CSV table of C-alpha atoms in Angstrom, one decimal:
chain,number,residue,atom,x,y,z
A,31,MET,CA,74.6,-10.3,-78.0
A,32,ALA,CA,74.5,-8.9,-81.4
A,33,GLU,CA,72.8,-12.0,-82.6
A,34,GLN,CA,70.0,-11.5,-79.9
A,35,ASP,CA,69.6,-8.1,-80.9
A,36,ASP,CA,69.2,-9.0,-84.1
A,37,ALA,CA,66.9,-11.7,-84.0
A,38,ARG,CA,63.6,-11.2,-85.7
A,39,VAL,CA,60.8,-13.1,-84.1
A,40,PRO,CA,57.5,-13.9,-85.9
A,41,VAL,CA,54.7,-13.1,-83.8
A,42,LEU,CA,51.7,-14.9,-85.1
A,43,MET,CA,47.9,-12.9,-84.0
A,44,TYR,CA,44.9,-15.2,-84.3
A,45,HIS,CA,41.5,-14.5,-82.9
A,46,ALA,CA,38.6,-16.5,-83.5
A,47,VAL,CA,39.0,-20.3,-84.6
A,48,ALA,CA,35.5,-21.7,-85.5
A,49,ALA,CA,34.3,-23.6,-88.6
A,50,ASP,CA,31.2,-21.1,-88.9
A,51,PRO,CA,32.0,-18.0,-87.2
A,52,ASN,CA,29.4,-15.0,-87.8
A,53,ASP,CA,30.0,-12.0,-89.8
A,54,ALA,CA,31.7,-9.6,-87.4
A,55,THR,CA,34.6,-12.2,-87.1
A,56,ARG,CA,35.0,-14.6,-90.4
A,57,ALA,CA,37.7,-12.7,-91.8
A,58,LEU,CA,39.8,-12.7,-88.9
A,59,SER,CA,39.0,-16.4,-88.0
A,60,VAL,CA,40.6,-19.4,-88.8
A,61,THR,CA,39.2,-22.9,-89.0
A,62,PRO,CA,39.7,-25.5,-86.8
A,63,GLU,CA,41.3,-27.7,-89.5
A,64,ALA,CA,43.7,-25.0,-90.9
A,65,PHE,CA,44.7,-23.8,-87.2
A,66,ALA,CA,45.8,-27.7,-86.9
A,67,GLU,CA,48.0,-27.2,-90.3
A,68,GLN,CA,49.5,-24.3,-89.0
A,69,LEU,CA,50.4,-25.9,-86.0
A,70,ALA,CA,51.8,-29.1,-87.8
A,71,ALA,CA,53.8,-26.2,-90.0
A,72,ILE,CA,55.5,-25.0,-87.3
A,73,ALA,CA,56.3,-28.3,-86.1
A,74,ASP,CA,57.6,-29.7,-89.1
A,75,ARG,CA,59.7,-26.8,-89.6
A,76,GLY,CA,61.5,-27.1,-86.3
A,77,LEU,CA,60.3,-23.9,-84.6
A,78,THR,CA,60.1,-23.0,-81.2
A,79,PRO,CA,57.2,-21.7,-79.8
A,80,VAL,CA,57.7,-19.5,-76.4
A,81,GLY,CA,55.5,-17.4,-74.3
A,82,THR,CA,55.3,-13.7,-74.6
A,83,ALA,CA,56.7,-13.1,-70.7
A,84,GLU,CA,59.2,-15.7,-72.3
A,85,LEU,CA,60.5,-13.8,-75.4
A,86,ALA,CA,60.1,-10.3,-73.3
A,87,ALA,CA,62.1,-11.5,-70.4
A,88,ALA,CA,64.6,-12.6,-72.7
A,89,TRP,CA,65.4,-9.9,-74.6
A,90,ARG,CA,65.1,-8.0,-71.2
A,91,SER,CA,67.8,-9.8,-69.4
A,92,GLY,CA,70.0,-10.7,-72.5
A,93,ARG,CA,69.4,-14.5,-72.1
A,94,PRO,CA,69.4,-16.6,-75.3
A,95,LEU,CA,66.3,-17.1,-77.5
A,96,PRO,CA,65.4,-20.8,-78.0
A,97,ARG,CA,65.9,-22.3,-81.6
A,98,ARG,CA,63.9,-20.6,-83.8
A,99,PRO,CA,61.5,-19.2,-81.5
A,100,VAL,CA,57.9,-18.1,-82.8
A,101,LEU,CA,54.6,-16.6,-80.9
A,102,ILE,CA,51.2,-18.0,-80.9
A,103,THR,CA,48.8,-15.3,-79.8
A,104,PHE,CA,45.3,-14.9,-79.7
A,105,ASP,CA,43.4,-11.7,-79.2
A,106,ASP,CA,39.8,-10.7,-77.3
A,107,GLY,CA,38.8,-14.2,-76.0
A,108,TYR,CA,36.4,-16.7,-78.9
A,109,GLU,CA,35.2,-19.5,-77.2
A,110,GLY,CA,37.2,-21.3,-80.0
A,111,VAL,CA,40.5,-20.9,-78.5
A,112,HIS,CA,39.2,-23.4,-75.8
A,113,ARG,CA,37.0,-25.6,-78.1
A,114,HIS,CA,39.7,-26.3,-81.1
A,115,ALA,CA,42.6,-23.9,-80.4
A,116,LEU,CA,43.7,-25.8,-76.9
A,117,PRO,CA,43.6,-29.5,-78.3
A,118,ALA,CA,45.8,-28.7,-81.2
A,119,LEU,CA,48.6,-26.9,-79.1
A,120,ALA,CA,48.3,-29.8,-76.4
A,121,LYS,CA,48.9,-32.1,-79.6
A,122,HIS,CA,52.0,-30.3,-80.0
A,123,GLY,CA,52.7,-29.2,-76.7
A,124,PHE,CA,53.2,-25.9,-77.5
A,125,PRO,CA,52.8,-22.6,-75.0
A,126,ALA,CA,50.4,-19.9,-76.4
A,127,THR,CA,49.3,-16.3,-74.8
A,128,LEU,CA,45.7,-15.4,-75.2
A,129,PHE,CA,44.7,-12.2,-74.4
A,130,VAL,CA,41.4,-11.6,-72.8
A,131,SER,CA,39.2,-8.5,-73.1
A,132,THR,CA,37.4,-9.2,-69.6
A,133,GLY,CA,34.3,-7.5,-70.4
A,134,TRP,CA,33.6,-9.6,-73.6
A,135,LEU,CA,34.3,-12.7,-71.6
A,136,ARG,CA,30.9,-14.7,-70.2
A,137,GLY,CA,30.6,-14.1,-66.7
A,138,PRO,CA,30.2,-11.5,-63.9
A,139,TYR,CA,32.2,-8.7,-65.5
A,140,GLU,CA,30.1,-9.1,-68.8
A,141,ILE,CA,29.0,-6.0,-70.3
A,142,GLY,CA,26.9,-7.9,-73.2
A,143,ASP,CA,28.6,-6.4,-76.8
A,144,ALA,CA,30.8,-9.0,-77.5
A,145,PRO,CA,31.1,-9.8,-81.7
A,146,ASP,CA,30.9,-13.7,-80.9
A,147,THR,CA,30.6,-16.6,-78.8
A,148,MET,CA,33.0,-15.7,-75.8
A,149,LEU,CA,35.2,-17.5,-73.2
A,150,ASP,CA,33.8,-18.2,-69.9
A,151,TRP,CA,35.9,-17.8,-67.0
A,152,ASP,CA,36.2,-21.4,-66.4
A,153,GLN,CA,37.2,-22.2,-69.8
A,154,VAL,CA,39.9,-19.5,-69.4
A,155,ARG,CA,41.1,-20.9,-65.8
A,156,GLU,CA,41.6,-24.3,-68.1
A,157,LEU,CA,43.4,-22.7,-70.7
A,158,ALA,CA,45.7,-21.2,-67.8
A,159,ALA,CA,46.0,-24.3,-66.1
A,160,ALA,CA,47.5,-26.2,-69.5
A,161,GLY,CA,50.2,-23.5,-70.0
A,162,VAL,CA,48.6,-20.6,-71.6
A,163,GLU,CA,49.7,-17.5,-70.7
A,164,ILE,CA,47.0,-15.0,-70.1
A,165,GLY,CA,47.4,-11.4,-70.7
A,166,GLY,CA,45.4,-8.4,-70.7
A,167,HIS,CA,43.7,-6.7,-73.8
A,168,SER,CA,41.1,-3.9,-72.1
A,169,HIS,CA,37.9,-4.2,-70.0
A,170,THR,CA,35.8,-3.2,-73.2
A,171,HIS,CA,38.1,-3.2,-76.5
A,172,PRO,CA,38.3,0.8,-77.1
A,173,GLN,CA,41.0,2.3,-79.0
A,174,LEU,CA,42.8,3.5,-76.2
A,175,ASP,CA,44.8,6.5,-77.9
A,176,GLN,CA,41.4,8.0,-78.1
A,177,LEU,CA,40.5,7.8,-74.4
A,178,GLY,CA,40.9,10.4,-71.9
A,179,GLU,CA,43.2,9.9,-68.9
A,180,GLU,CA,40.4,8.6,-66.6
A,181,ARG,CA,38.6,5.9,-69.1
A,182,LEU,CA,42.3,4.8,-70.1
A,183,ARG,CA,43.4,4.2,-66.8
A,184,PHE,CA,40.0,2.1,-66.0
A,185,GLU,CA,40.3,0.1,-69.2
A,186,LEU,CA,43.6,-1.0,-68.0
A,187,ILE,CA,43.4,-1.3,-64.4
A,188,HIS,CA,39.9,-2.8,-64.1
A,189,CYS,CA,41.0,-5.4,-66.5
A,190,LYS,CA,44.1,-6.7,-65.0
A,191,GLU,CA,42.2,-6.7,-61.1
A,192,ILE,CA,39.5,-8.8,-63.1
A,193,VAL,CA,42.5,-11.3,-64.4
A,194,SER,CA,44.3,-11.6,-61.4
A,195,ASP,CA,40.9,-11.9,-59.1
A,196,GLN,CA,40.0,-15.0,-61.6
A,197,LEU,CA,42.9,-16.6,-62.0
A,198,GLY,CA,45.0,-15.9,-59.0
A,199,THR,CA,47.8,-14.3,-61.0
A,200,VAL,CA,48.6,-10.9,-62.0
A,201,PRO,CA,48.8,-11.0,-66.2
A,202,ALA,CA,52.3,-9.6,-67.4
A,203,SER,CA,51.7,-9.2,-70.9
A,204,PHE,CA,49.0,-6.8,-72.5
A,205,ALA,CA,48.0,-6.3,-76.1
A,206,TYR,CA,46.4,-3.2,-77.4
A,207,PRO,CA,43.1,-3.6,-79.0
A,208,TYR,CA,43.2,-2.8,-82.6
A,209,GLY,CA,46.7,-2.5,-82.3
A,210,TYR,CA,46.4,1.3,-81.5
A,211,SER,CA,48.6,3.2,-79.2
A,212,ASP,CA,50.8,6.0,-78.7
A,213,ARG,CA,53.1,7.3,-76.2
A,214,ARG,CA,50.6,8.0,-73.7
A,215,VAL,CA,49.1,5.1,-73.7
A,216,ARG,CA,52.3,3.0,-73.7
A,217,ARG,CA,53.2,4.8,-70.7
A,218,ALA,CA,50.1,4.2,-68.7
A,219,VAL,CA,50.2,0.3,-69.7
A,220,ARG,CA,53.9,0.6,-67.8
A,221,GLU,CA,52.7,2.1,-65.2
A,222,THR,CA,49.8,-0.3,-64.3
A,223,GLY,CA,52.0,-3.0,-64.1
A,224,TYR,CA,52.5,-4.7,-67.6
A,225,ALA,CA,56.0,-5.7,-68.2
A,226,GLN,CA,55.6,-6.1,-72.2
A,227,ALA,CA,53.0,-5.2,-74.8
A,228,LEU,CA,52.2,-6.0,-78.3
A,229,ALA,CA,50.8,-4.0,-80.9
A,230,VAL,CA,50.1,-5.2,-84.8
A,231,GLY,CA,52.4,-3.5,-87.2
A,232,ASN,CA,52.5,-6.7,-89.4
A,233,GLY,CA,56.3,-7.0,-89.3
A,234,LEU,CA,58.4,-9.1,-87.2
A,235,ALA,CA,59.3,-8.3,-83.5
A,236,ARG,CA,63.0,-7.0,-82.9
A,237,ARG,CA,64.6,-6.3,-79.5
A,238,ALA,CA,64.8,-3.0,-80.5
A,239,GLN,CA,61.2,-2.3,-80.8
A,240,GLY,CA,61.0,-2.3,-77.3
A,241,PRO,CA,58.9,-4.2,-74.8
A,242,TYR,CA,55.7,-2.1,-75.2
A,243,ALA,CA,55.7,-2.0,-78.9
A,244,LEU,CA,56.9,-5.6,-80.2
A,245,ARG,CA,54.8,-6.1,-83.9
A,246,ARG,CA,52.7,-9.2,-84.6
A,247,VAL,CA,51.4,-10.4,-88.1
A,248,THR,CA,48.2,-10.9,-88.9
A,249,VAL,CA,46.6,-14.8,-89.6
A,250,ARG,CA,43.2,-14.8,-91.1
A,251,ARG,CA,40.9,-16.9,-92.8
A,252,ARG,CA,42.6,-16.4,-96.1
A,253,THR,CA,46.1,-17.1,-95.0
A,254,GLY,CA,47.0,-20.3,-96.9
A,255,PRO,CA,49.8,-22.9,-96.5
A,256,GLU,CA,51.9,-20.8,-98.9
A,257,GLU,CA,51.6,-17.3,-97.1
A,258,PHE,CA,51.3,-18.8,-93.7
A,259,ALA,CA,55.0,-20.6,-94.2
A,260,ARG,CA,56.4,-16.9,-95.6
A,261,LEU,CA,54.9,-15.7,-92.0
A,262,ILE,CA,56.5,-18.1,-89.8
A,263,GLU,CA,59.8,-18.1,-91.8
A,264,GLY,CA,60.0,-14.3,-92.0
A,265,ARG,CA,60.0,-14.2,-95.8
A,266,ALA,CA,58.6,-11.3,-97.7
A,267,ILE,CA,56.7,-9.8,-94.9
A,268,ALA,CA,56.3,-6.5,-96.3
A,269,ARG,CA,55.3,-7.5,-99.5
A,270,THR,CA,52.5,-9.8,-97.9
A,271,PHE,CA,51.0,-6.7,-95.8
A,272,ALA,CA,51.5,-4.2,-98.1
A,273,GLY,CA,47.7,-3.3,-98.8
A,274,ASP,CA,47.6,-3.1,-95.0
A,275,ARG,CA,50.0,-0.9,-94.5
A,276,ALA,CA,48.4,1.2,-97.0
A,277,LEU,CA,45.0,1.4,-95.2
A,278,THR,CA,46.9,1.7,-92.2
A,279,LYS,CA,48.3,4.7,-93.1
A,280,GLY,CA,45.3,6.6,-94.4
A,281,TYR,CA,43.5,5.3,-91.2
A,282,ALA,CA,46.0,6.8,-88.7
A,283,VAL,CA,46.1,10.3,-90.9
A,284,LEU,CA,41.8,10.2,-89.9
A,285,ARG,CA,42.4,9.0,-86.1
A,286,ARG,CA,44.9,12.1,-85.8
A,287,THR,CA,42.9,14.8,-87.4
A,288,ARG,CA,40.1,13.5,-84.7
A,289,GLN,CA,42.2,13.4,-81.8
A,290,ALA,CA,43.2,16.7,-82.8
A,291,ARG,CA,39.5,18.0,-83.3
A,292,GLY,CA,38.7,16.4,-79.8
A,293,ARG,CA,41.3,18.2,-78.2
A,294,VAL,CA,40.3,21.7,-79.7
A,295,LEU,CA,36.7,20.9,-78.3
A,296,GLY,CA,38.1,20.2,-74.8
A,297,ALA,CA,39.5,22.7,-74.7
A,298,GLY,CA,36.8,25.0,-75.7
A,299,ALA,CA,34.4,23.4,-73.3
């Protein structure tokens, strides 16, 4: 059990997989060629991809993890996950998790402000049939910790209900839009019925983080082969994301100030 408690697992966070994404998604995209090479690197190093629900269930129950586990996750629901990522995953027989913002997907619940070309529900069903775990990522992709209670619950529940209706299965996993959460948001996610949730944090996931604050590392367009090797091997993570963490800390102060101002204004209304 001690080895299980100390395990540090790289959870890779992808967004778009596209040769020519638009400006809004370019920085957080990877090319189809880079994605294929990254999966080959995972296979060559003998890592074992697992699903989000599988990892969390193992940590919750104390069951042993497979040898050298790694998670492959996608946020938002970009069309290239079906067009480019699915064939590459199938080639290696790798599982993955896709977290969908239901209001961004093409179809009956579309709200019309998606940042790029998104999946439709037929494609999501094909991904699920191929073994990709489908999780929730809210309905409209807001910063959940900035929302009032009623809107927060709507974002979580509406997303869960839509996924359940479209796929016939209840999503077990959730990913926080932008990675933002606080104690109130995590409690709401748990009470909505999600069994686990992923943040960002740009660090390795550990059992001690708890099932509703598991960390991920960001894979983006500028992630080269050497950096990717460090990510999946869990080396020099802090140094790799030092700049991101400095920016995150500064923005966190600004966001807390906005939250406090919002509470004051609300009290005076």
